[in-house]
Tab-separated table of C-alpha atoms and ligand atoms in Angstrom:
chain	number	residue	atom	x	y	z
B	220	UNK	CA	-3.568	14.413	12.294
B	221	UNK	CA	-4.984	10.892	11.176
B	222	UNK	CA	-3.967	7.971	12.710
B	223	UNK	CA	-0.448	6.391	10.830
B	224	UNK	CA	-1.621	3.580	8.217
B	225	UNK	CA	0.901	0.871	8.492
B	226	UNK	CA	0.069	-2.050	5.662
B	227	UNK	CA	2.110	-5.710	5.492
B	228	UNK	CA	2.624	-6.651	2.459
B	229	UNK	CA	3.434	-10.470	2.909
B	230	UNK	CA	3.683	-11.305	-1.046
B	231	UNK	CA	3.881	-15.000	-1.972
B	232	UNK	CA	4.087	-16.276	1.717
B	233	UNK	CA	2.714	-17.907	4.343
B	234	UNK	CA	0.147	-20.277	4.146
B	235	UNK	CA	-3.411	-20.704	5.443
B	236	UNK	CA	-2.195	-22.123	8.961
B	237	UNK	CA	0.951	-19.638	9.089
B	238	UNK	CA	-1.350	-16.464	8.101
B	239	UNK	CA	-3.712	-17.849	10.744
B	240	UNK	CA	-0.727	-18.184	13.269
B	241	UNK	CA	0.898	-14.633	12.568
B	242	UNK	CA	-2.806	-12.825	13.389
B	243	UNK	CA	-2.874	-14.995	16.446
B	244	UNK	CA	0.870	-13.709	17.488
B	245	UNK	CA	0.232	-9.987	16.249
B	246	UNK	CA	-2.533	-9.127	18.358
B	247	UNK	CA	-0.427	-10.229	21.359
B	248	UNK	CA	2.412	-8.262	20.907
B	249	UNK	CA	0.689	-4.611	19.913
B	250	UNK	CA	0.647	-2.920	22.664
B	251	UNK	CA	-2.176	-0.445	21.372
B	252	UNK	CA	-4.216	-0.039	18.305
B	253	UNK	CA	-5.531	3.362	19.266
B	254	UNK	CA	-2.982	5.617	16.753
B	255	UNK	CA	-2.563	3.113	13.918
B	256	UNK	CA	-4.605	1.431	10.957
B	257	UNK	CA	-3.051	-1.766	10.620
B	258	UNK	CA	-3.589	-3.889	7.755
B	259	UNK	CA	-2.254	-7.038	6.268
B	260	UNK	CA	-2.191	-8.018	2.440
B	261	UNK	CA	-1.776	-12.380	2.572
B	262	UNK	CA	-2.741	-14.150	-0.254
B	263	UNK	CA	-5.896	-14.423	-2.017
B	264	UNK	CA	-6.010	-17.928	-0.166
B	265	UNK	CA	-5.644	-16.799	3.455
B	266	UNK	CA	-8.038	-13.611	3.010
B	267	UNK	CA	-11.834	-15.836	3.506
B	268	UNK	CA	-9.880	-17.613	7.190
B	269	UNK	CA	-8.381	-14.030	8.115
B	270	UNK	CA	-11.388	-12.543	7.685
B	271	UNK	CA	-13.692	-14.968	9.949
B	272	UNK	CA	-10.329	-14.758	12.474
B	273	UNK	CA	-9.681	-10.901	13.155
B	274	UNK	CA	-11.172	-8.241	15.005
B	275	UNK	CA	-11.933	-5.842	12.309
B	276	UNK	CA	-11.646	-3.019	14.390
B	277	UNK	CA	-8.022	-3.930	15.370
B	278	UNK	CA	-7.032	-5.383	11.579
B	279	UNK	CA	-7.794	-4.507	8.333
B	280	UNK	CA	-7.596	-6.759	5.048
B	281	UNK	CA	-6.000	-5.917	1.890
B	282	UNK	CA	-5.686	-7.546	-1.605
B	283	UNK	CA	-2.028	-7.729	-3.201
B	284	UNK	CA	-3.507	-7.062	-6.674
B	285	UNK	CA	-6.903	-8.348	-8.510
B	286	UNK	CA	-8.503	-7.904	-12.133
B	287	UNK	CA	-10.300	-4.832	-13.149
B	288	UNK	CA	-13.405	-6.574	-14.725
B	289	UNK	CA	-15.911	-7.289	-12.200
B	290	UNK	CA	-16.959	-11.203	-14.000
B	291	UNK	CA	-16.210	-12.932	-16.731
B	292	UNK	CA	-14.075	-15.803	-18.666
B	293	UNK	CA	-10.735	-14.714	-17.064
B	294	UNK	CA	-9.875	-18.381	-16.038
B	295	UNK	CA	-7.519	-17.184	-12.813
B	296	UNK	CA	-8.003	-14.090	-11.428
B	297	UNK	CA	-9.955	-12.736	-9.410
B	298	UNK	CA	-12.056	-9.395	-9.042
B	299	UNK	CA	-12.502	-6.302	-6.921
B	300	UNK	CA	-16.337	-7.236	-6.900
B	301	UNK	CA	-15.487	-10.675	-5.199
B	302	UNK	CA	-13.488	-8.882	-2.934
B	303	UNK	CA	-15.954	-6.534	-1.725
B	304	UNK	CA	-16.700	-7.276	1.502
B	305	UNK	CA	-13.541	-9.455	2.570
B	306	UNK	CA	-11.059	-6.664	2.332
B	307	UNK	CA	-10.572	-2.677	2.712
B	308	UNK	CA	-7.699	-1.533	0.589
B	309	UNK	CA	-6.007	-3.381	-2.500
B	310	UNK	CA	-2.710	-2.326	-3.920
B	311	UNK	CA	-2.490	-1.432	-6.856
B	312	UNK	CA	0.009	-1.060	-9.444
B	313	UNK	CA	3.044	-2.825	-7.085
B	314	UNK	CA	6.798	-2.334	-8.281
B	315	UNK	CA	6.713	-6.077	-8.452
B	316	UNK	CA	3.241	-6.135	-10.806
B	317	UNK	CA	4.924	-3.634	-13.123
B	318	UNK	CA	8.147	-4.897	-13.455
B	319	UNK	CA	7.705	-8.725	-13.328
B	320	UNK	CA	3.780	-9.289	-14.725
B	321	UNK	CA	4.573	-6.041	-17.155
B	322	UNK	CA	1.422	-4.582	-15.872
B	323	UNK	CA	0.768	-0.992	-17.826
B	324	UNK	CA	-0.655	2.200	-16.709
B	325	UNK	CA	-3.637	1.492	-18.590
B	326	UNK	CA	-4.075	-1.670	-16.523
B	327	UNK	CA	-3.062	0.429	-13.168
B	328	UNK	CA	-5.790	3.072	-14.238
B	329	UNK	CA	-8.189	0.606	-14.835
B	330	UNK	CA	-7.485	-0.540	-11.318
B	331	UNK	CA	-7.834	1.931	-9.317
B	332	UNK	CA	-11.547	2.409	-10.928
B	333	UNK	CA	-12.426	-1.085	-10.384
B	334	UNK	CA	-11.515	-0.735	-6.657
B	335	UNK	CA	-13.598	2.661	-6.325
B	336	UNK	CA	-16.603	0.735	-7.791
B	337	UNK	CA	-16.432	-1.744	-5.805
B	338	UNK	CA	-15.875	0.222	-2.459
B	339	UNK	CA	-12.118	-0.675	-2.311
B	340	UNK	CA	-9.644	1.617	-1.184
B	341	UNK	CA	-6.847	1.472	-3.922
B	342	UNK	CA	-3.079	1.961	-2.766
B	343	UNK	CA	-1.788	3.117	-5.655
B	344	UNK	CA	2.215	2.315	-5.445
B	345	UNK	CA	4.668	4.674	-7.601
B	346	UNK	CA	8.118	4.505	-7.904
B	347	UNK	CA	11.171	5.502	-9.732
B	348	UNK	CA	13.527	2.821	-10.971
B	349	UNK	CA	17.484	2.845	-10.309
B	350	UNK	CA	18.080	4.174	-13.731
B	351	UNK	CA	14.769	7.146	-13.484
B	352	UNK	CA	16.583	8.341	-10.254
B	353	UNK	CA	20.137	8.288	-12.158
B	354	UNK	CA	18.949	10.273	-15.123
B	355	UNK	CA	17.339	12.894	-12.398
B	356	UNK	CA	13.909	11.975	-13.636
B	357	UNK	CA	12.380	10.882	-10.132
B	358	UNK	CA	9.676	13.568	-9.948
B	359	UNK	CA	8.810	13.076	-13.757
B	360	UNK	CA	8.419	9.488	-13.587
B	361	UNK	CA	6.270	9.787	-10.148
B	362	UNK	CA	3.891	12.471	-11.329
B	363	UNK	CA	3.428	10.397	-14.616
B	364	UNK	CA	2.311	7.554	-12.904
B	365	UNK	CA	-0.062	9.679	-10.946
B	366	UNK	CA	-1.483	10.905	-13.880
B	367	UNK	CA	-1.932	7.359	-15.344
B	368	UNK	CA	-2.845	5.610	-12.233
B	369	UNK	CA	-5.955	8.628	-11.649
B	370	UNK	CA	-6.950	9.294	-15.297
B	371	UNK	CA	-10.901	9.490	-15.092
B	372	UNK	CA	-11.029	9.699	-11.130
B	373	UNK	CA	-12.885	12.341	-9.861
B	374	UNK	CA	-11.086	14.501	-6.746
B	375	UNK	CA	-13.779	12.697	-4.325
B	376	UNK	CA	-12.423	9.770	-5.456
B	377	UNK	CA	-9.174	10.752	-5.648
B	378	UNK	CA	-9.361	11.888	-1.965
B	379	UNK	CA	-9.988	8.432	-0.590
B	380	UNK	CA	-6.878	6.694	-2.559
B	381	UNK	CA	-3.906	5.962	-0.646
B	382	UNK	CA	-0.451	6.454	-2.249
B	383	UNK	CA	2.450	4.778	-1.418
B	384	UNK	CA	5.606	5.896	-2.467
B	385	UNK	CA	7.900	2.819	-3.200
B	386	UNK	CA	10.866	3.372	-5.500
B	387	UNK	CA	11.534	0.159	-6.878
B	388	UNK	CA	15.484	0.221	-6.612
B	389	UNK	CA	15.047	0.492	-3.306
B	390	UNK	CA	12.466	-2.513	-2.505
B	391	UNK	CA	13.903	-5.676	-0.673
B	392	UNK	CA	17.271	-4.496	-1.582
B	393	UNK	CA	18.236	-2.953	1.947
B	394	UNK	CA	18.518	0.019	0.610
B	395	UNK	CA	16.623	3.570	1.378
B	396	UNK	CA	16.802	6.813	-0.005
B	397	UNK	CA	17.609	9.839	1.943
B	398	UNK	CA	14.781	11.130	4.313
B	399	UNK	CA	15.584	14.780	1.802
B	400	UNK	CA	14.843	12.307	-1.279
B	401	UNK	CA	11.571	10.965	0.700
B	402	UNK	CA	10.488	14.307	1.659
B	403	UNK	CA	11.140	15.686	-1.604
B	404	UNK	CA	9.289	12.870	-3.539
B	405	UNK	CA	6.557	13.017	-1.236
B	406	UNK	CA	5.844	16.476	-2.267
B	407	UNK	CA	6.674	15.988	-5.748
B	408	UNK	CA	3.618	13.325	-5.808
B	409	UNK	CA	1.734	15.991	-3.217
B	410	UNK	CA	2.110	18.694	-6.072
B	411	UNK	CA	0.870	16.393	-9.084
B	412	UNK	CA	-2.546	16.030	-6.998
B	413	UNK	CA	-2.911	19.278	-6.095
B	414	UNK	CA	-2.448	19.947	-10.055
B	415	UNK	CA	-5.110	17.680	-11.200
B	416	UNK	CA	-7.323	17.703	-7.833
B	417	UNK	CA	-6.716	21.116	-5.913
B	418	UNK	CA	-5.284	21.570	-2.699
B	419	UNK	CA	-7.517	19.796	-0.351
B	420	UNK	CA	-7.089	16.841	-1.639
B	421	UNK	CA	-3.196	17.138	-1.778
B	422	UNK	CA	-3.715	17.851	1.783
B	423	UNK	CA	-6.118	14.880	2.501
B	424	UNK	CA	-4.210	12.182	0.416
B	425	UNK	CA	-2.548	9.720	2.352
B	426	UNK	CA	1.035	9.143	1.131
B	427	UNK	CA	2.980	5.777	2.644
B	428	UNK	CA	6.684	5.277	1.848
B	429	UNK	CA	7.266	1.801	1.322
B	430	UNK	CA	11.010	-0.266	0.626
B	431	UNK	CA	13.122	-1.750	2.993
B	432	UNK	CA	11.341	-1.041	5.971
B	433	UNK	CA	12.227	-2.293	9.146
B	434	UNK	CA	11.699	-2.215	12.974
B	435	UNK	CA	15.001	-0.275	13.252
B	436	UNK	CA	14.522	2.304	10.572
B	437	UNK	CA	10.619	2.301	10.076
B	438	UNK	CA	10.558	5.502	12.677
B	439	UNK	CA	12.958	7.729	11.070
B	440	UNK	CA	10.770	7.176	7.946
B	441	UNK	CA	7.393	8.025	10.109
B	442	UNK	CA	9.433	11.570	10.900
B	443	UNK	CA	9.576	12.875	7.320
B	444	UNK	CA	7.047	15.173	6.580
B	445	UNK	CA	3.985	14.241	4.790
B	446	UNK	CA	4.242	10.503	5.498
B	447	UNK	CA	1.115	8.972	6.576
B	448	UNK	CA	2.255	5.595	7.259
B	449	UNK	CA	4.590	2.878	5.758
B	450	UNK	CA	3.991	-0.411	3.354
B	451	UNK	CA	6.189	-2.783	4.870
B	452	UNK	CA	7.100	-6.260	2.725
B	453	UNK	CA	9.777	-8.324	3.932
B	454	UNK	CA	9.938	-7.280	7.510
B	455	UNK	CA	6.009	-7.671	8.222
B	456	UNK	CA	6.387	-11.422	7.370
B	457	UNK	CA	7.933	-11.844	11.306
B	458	UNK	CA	5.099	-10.765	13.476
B	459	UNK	CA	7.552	-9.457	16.325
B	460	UNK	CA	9.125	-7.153	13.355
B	461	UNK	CA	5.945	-6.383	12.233
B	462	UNK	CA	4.650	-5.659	16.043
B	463	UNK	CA	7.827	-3.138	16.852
B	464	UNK	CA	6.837	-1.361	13.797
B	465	UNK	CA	3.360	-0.907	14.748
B	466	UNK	CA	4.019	0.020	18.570
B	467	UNK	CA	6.584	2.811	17.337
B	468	UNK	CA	4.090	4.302	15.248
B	469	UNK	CA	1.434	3.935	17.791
B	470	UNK	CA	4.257	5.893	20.195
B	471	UNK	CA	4.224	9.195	17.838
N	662	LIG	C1	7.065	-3.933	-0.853
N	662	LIG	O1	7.246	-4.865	-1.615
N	662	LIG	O2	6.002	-3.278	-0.887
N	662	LIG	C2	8.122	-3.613	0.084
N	662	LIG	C3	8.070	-2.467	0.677
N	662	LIG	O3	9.082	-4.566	0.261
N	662	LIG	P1	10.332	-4.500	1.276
N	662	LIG	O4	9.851	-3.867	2.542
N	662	LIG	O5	10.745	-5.931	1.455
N	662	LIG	O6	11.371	-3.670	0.593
């Protein structure tokens, strides 16, 4: 088994001197690094300090999100290609990008390419909404956006994407679904790579869950089967929250 992948998502917080702070404070309280990937999204801003500050081979970096062109007259944004070199993984495709920035599959698929081109490992987040999981559509609407979000990948490719499982009625809302739900989402996404992939690389995917994770329920979630790891948002902004998380998954 692979060591867990646990990923803070800090969103739009912390500045410069906090980010710079939190690394300082992490790496005191983890007890051991030797079962776990850790990595931390910041902001664009705090990625150039971070990256001059950590060990790599205790922390990895991660973008929150980026634009799929590589250059160009896209006053704002920034690329996968400038981020090549300063960071590991970028998300891709967060509940928050689709539902408040209206970002489409197409966008999402385009992506996920952009990060493979540029030697960025993309984790691709999918996730049913409140009304998806009401209408008993969960599966569907996961296996759709696998379809989207992979369009054009080859299964080499696909292999080395990481896919976190988020469903967005769930995130910062304190509320979970069911390890059964997890489980059974988890192999509902499992099953649409294995469809367009083969078997292998259903096997070799990494699949996070992701919403409302915290340092009292993030090891119950590291139990289900077929979790690789967790994308933690609200409780990785407190480094001793963040730290328990890490150390439990480190214990398994
Ligand atoms: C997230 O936004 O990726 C997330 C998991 O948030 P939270 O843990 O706050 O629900």
């Amino acid at each position: 088994m692979g060591k867990k992948l646990i990923i803070g998502n800090w969103k739009m917080n912390l500045t410069i001197h906090e980010a710079s702070l939190y690394i300082h404070k992490l790496d005191k309280l983890i007890v051991s690094y030797s079962n776990v990937e850790i990595v931390v999204a910041p902001s664009f801003l705090a990625l150039p300090a971070l990256s001059m500050q950590v060990d790599h081979s205790k922390f990895k970096l991660a973008a929150q999100d980026f634009y799929w062109r590589d250059e160009g007259a896209f006053t704002g944004e920034v690329s996968a290609h400038q981020l090549r070199g300063l960071v590991k993984y970028a998300l891709v495709g967060h509940s928050e990008r689709r539902h408040i920035f209206g970002e489409s599959g197409r966008v999402i698929r385009h992506k996920v390419q952009a990060a493979l081109r540029n030697d960025l490992i993309p984790v691709l987040c999918v996730g049913e909404t409140a009304t998806e999981r009401a209408d008993g559509e969960t599966i569907g609407a996961l296996q759709d956006q696998i379809i989207e979000g992979l369009a054009n990948v080859t299964s080499d490719e696909a292999a080395k994407v990481v896919i976190a499982y988020e469903p967005a009625w769930a995130i910062g809302a304190g509320k979970t679904p069911s390890p059964r739900q997890i489980n059974q989402a988890i192999n509902g996404i499992r099953n649409q790579v294995a469809h367009l992939f083969g078997d292998k690389t259903a096997r070799d995917i990494r699949v996070l869950y992701g919403a409302s994770v915290t340092k009292d329920n993030a090891a119950s979630f590291l139990d289900i089967s077929g979790v690789d790891g967790l994308l933690v948002g609200g409780d990785s902004l407190n480094a001793h929250a963040f730290s328990e998380i890490v150390n439990k998954a480190q214990e398994l």
